Short mmCIF file of C-alpha atoms in Angstrom, two decimals:
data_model
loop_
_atom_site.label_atom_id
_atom_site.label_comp_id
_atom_site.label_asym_id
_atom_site.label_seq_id
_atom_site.Cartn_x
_atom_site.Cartn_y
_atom_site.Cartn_z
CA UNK J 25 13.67 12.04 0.76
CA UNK J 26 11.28 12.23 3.76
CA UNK J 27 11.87 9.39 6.22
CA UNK J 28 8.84 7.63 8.17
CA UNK J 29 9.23 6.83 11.81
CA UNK J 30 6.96 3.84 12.96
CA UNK J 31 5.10 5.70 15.58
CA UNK J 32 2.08 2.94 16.02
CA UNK J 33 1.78 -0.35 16.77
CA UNK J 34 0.17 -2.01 13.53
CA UNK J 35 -0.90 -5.85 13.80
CA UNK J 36 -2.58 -7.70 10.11
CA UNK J 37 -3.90 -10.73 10.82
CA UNK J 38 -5.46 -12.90 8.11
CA UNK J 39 -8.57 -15.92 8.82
CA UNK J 40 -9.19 -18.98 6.71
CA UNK J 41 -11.81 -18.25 4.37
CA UNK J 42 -12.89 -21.51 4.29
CA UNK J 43 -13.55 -22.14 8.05
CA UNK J 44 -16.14 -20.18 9.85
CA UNK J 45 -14.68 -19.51 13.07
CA UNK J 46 -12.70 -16.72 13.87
CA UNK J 47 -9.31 -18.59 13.98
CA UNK J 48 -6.44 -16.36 12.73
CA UNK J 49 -3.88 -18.44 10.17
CA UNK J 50 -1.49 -15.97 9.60
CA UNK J 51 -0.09 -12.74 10.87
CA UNK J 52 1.62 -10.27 8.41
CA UNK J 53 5.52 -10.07 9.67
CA UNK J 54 8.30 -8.81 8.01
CA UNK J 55 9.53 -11.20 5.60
CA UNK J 56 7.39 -13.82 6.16
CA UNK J 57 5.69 -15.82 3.30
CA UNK J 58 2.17 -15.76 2.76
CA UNK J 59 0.30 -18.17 -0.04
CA UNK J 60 -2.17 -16.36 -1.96
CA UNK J 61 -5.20 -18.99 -0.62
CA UNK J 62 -4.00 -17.70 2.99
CA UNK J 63 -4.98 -14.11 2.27
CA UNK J 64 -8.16 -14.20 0.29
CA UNK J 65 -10.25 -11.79 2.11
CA UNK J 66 -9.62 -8.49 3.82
CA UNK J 67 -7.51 -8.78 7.13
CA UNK J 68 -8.64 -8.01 10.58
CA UNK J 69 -6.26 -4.90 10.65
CA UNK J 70 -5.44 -3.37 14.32
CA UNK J 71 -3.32 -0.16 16.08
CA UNK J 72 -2.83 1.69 18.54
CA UNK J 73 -0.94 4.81 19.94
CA UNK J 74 0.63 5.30 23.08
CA UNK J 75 -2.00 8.04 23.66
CA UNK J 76 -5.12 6.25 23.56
CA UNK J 77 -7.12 9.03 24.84
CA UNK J 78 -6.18 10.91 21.80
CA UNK J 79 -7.07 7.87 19.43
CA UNK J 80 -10.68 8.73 18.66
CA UNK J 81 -10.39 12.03 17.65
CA UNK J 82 -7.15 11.39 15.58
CA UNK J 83 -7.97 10.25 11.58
CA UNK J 84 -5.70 7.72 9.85
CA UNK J 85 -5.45 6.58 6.78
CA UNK J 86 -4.67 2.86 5.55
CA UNK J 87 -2.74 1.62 2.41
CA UNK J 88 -2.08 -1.87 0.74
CA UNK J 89 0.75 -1.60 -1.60
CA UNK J 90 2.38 -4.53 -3.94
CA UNK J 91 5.72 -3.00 -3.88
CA UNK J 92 7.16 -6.03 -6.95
CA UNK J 93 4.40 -5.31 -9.52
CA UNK J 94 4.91 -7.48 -12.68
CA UNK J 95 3.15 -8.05 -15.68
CA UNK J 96 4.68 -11.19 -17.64
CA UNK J 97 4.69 -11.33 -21.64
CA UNK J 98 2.19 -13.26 -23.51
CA UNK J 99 2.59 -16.83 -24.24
CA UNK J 100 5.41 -16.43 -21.77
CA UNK J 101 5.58 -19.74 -19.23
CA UNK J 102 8.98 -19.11 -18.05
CA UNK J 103 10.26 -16.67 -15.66
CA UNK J 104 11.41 -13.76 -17.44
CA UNK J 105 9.03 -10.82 -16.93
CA UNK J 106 8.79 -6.97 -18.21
CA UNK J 107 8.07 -4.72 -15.41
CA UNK J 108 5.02 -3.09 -15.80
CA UNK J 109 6.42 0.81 -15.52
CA UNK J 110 4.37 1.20 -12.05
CA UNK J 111 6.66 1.59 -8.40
CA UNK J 112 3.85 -0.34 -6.51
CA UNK J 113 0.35 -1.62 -6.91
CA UNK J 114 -2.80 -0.42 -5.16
CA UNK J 115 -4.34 -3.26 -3.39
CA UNK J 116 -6.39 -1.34 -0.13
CA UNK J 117 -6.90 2.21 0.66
CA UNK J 118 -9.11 3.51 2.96
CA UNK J 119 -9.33 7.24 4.19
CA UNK J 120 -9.77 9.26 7.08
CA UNK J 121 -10.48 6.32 9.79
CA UNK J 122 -12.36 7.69 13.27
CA UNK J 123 -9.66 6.36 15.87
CA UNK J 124 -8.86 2.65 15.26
CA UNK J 125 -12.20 1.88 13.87
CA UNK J 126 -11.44 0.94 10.17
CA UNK J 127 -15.25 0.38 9.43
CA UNK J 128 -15.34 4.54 10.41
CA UNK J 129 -13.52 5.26 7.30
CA UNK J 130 -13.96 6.08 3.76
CA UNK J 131 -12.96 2.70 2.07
CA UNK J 132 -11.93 4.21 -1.90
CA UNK J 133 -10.44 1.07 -3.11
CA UNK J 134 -12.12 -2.42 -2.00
CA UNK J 135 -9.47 -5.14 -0.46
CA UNK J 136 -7.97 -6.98 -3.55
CA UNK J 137 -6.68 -10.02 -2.53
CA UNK J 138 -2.55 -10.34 -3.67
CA UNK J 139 -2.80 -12.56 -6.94
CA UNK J 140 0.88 -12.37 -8.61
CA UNK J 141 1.02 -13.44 -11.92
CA UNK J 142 2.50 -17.14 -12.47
CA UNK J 143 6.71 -17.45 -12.34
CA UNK J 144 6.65 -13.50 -10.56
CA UNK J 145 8.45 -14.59 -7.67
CA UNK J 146 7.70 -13.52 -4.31
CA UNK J 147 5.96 -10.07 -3.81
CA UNK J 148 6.73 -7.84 -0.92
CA UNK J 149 2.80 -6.50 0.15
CA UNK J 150 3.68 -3.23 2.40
CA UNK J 151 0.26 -2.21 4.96
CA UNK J 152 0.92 1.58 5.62
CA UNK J 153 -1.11 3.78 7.92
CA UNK J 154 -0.87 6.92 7.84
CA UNK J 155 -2.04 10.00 11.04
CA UNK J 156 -3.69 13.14 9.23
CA UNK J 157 -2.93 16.34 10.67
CA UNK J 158 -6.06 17.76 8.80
CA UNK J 159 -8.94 15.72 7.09
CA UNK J 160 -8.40 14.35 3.91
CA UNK J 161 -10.25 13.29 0.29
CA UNK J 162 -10.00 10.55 -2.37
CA UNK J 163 -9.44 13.71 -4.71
CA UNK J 164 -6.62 14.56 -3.06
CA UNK J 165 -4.60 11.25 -3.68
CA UNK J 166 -4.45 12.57 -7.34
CA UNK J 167 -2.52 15.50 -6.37
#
């Protein structure tokens, strides 16, 4: 199995879509526990490398996975659950982003906000980013 080293400094930071200003309520940490009304729209997402004059030329990639996906049985109100078969869930995925400029990249799967079903239990929500060493497509995902 391939390990991955952290080699950049990734900060997610959600607003309160129901205020207008520009007041952060919650950074993504790990472990800590995010409500679903908390993290309704897309997060202001940020990195950086230790060699920034390399950062706008370099391409990254950037992945939002639900790592506990669940599906729970119909007519089913209590908490037992059958597991839906998948590792993780999609949420975000964006390809080939110019330096740290998200908006530069090829956004192939619109920001779905976390909505676990009812008596899942807590969900672990993993942000990845990823440094390309060549460019990339959405066709290549598949592969």
């Amino acid at each position: 199995d391939p390990l991955l080293y952290p080699t950049v400094e990734l900060l997610v930071h959600y607003k309160d879509s129901r205020k207008t200003s520009d007041e952060f309520i919650a950074g993504v940490e790990n472990g800590n526990i995010l409500k679903p009304s908390m993290v309704e729209i897309a997060p202001l997402v940020t990195f950086s490398t230790p060699q920034q004059g390399s950062l706008n030329k370099d391409r990254f990639s950037l992945i939002m996975l639900d790592m506990d996906p669940i599906e729970l049985e119909k007519n089913n109100v209590d908490s037992s659950s059958v597991a839906s078969g998948r590792k993780a869930y999609l949420h975000w995925c964006i390809l080939m982003i110019h330096g740290s400029d998200l908006s530069s990249g090829n956004e192939v799967l619109q920001y779905e906000p976390p909505a676990p079903p009812i008596h899942s239990g807590l969900h672990r929500y993993f942000f990845l980013l990823f440094k390309h060493t060549s460019n990339m497509t959405a066709v290549q995902l598949h592969d």
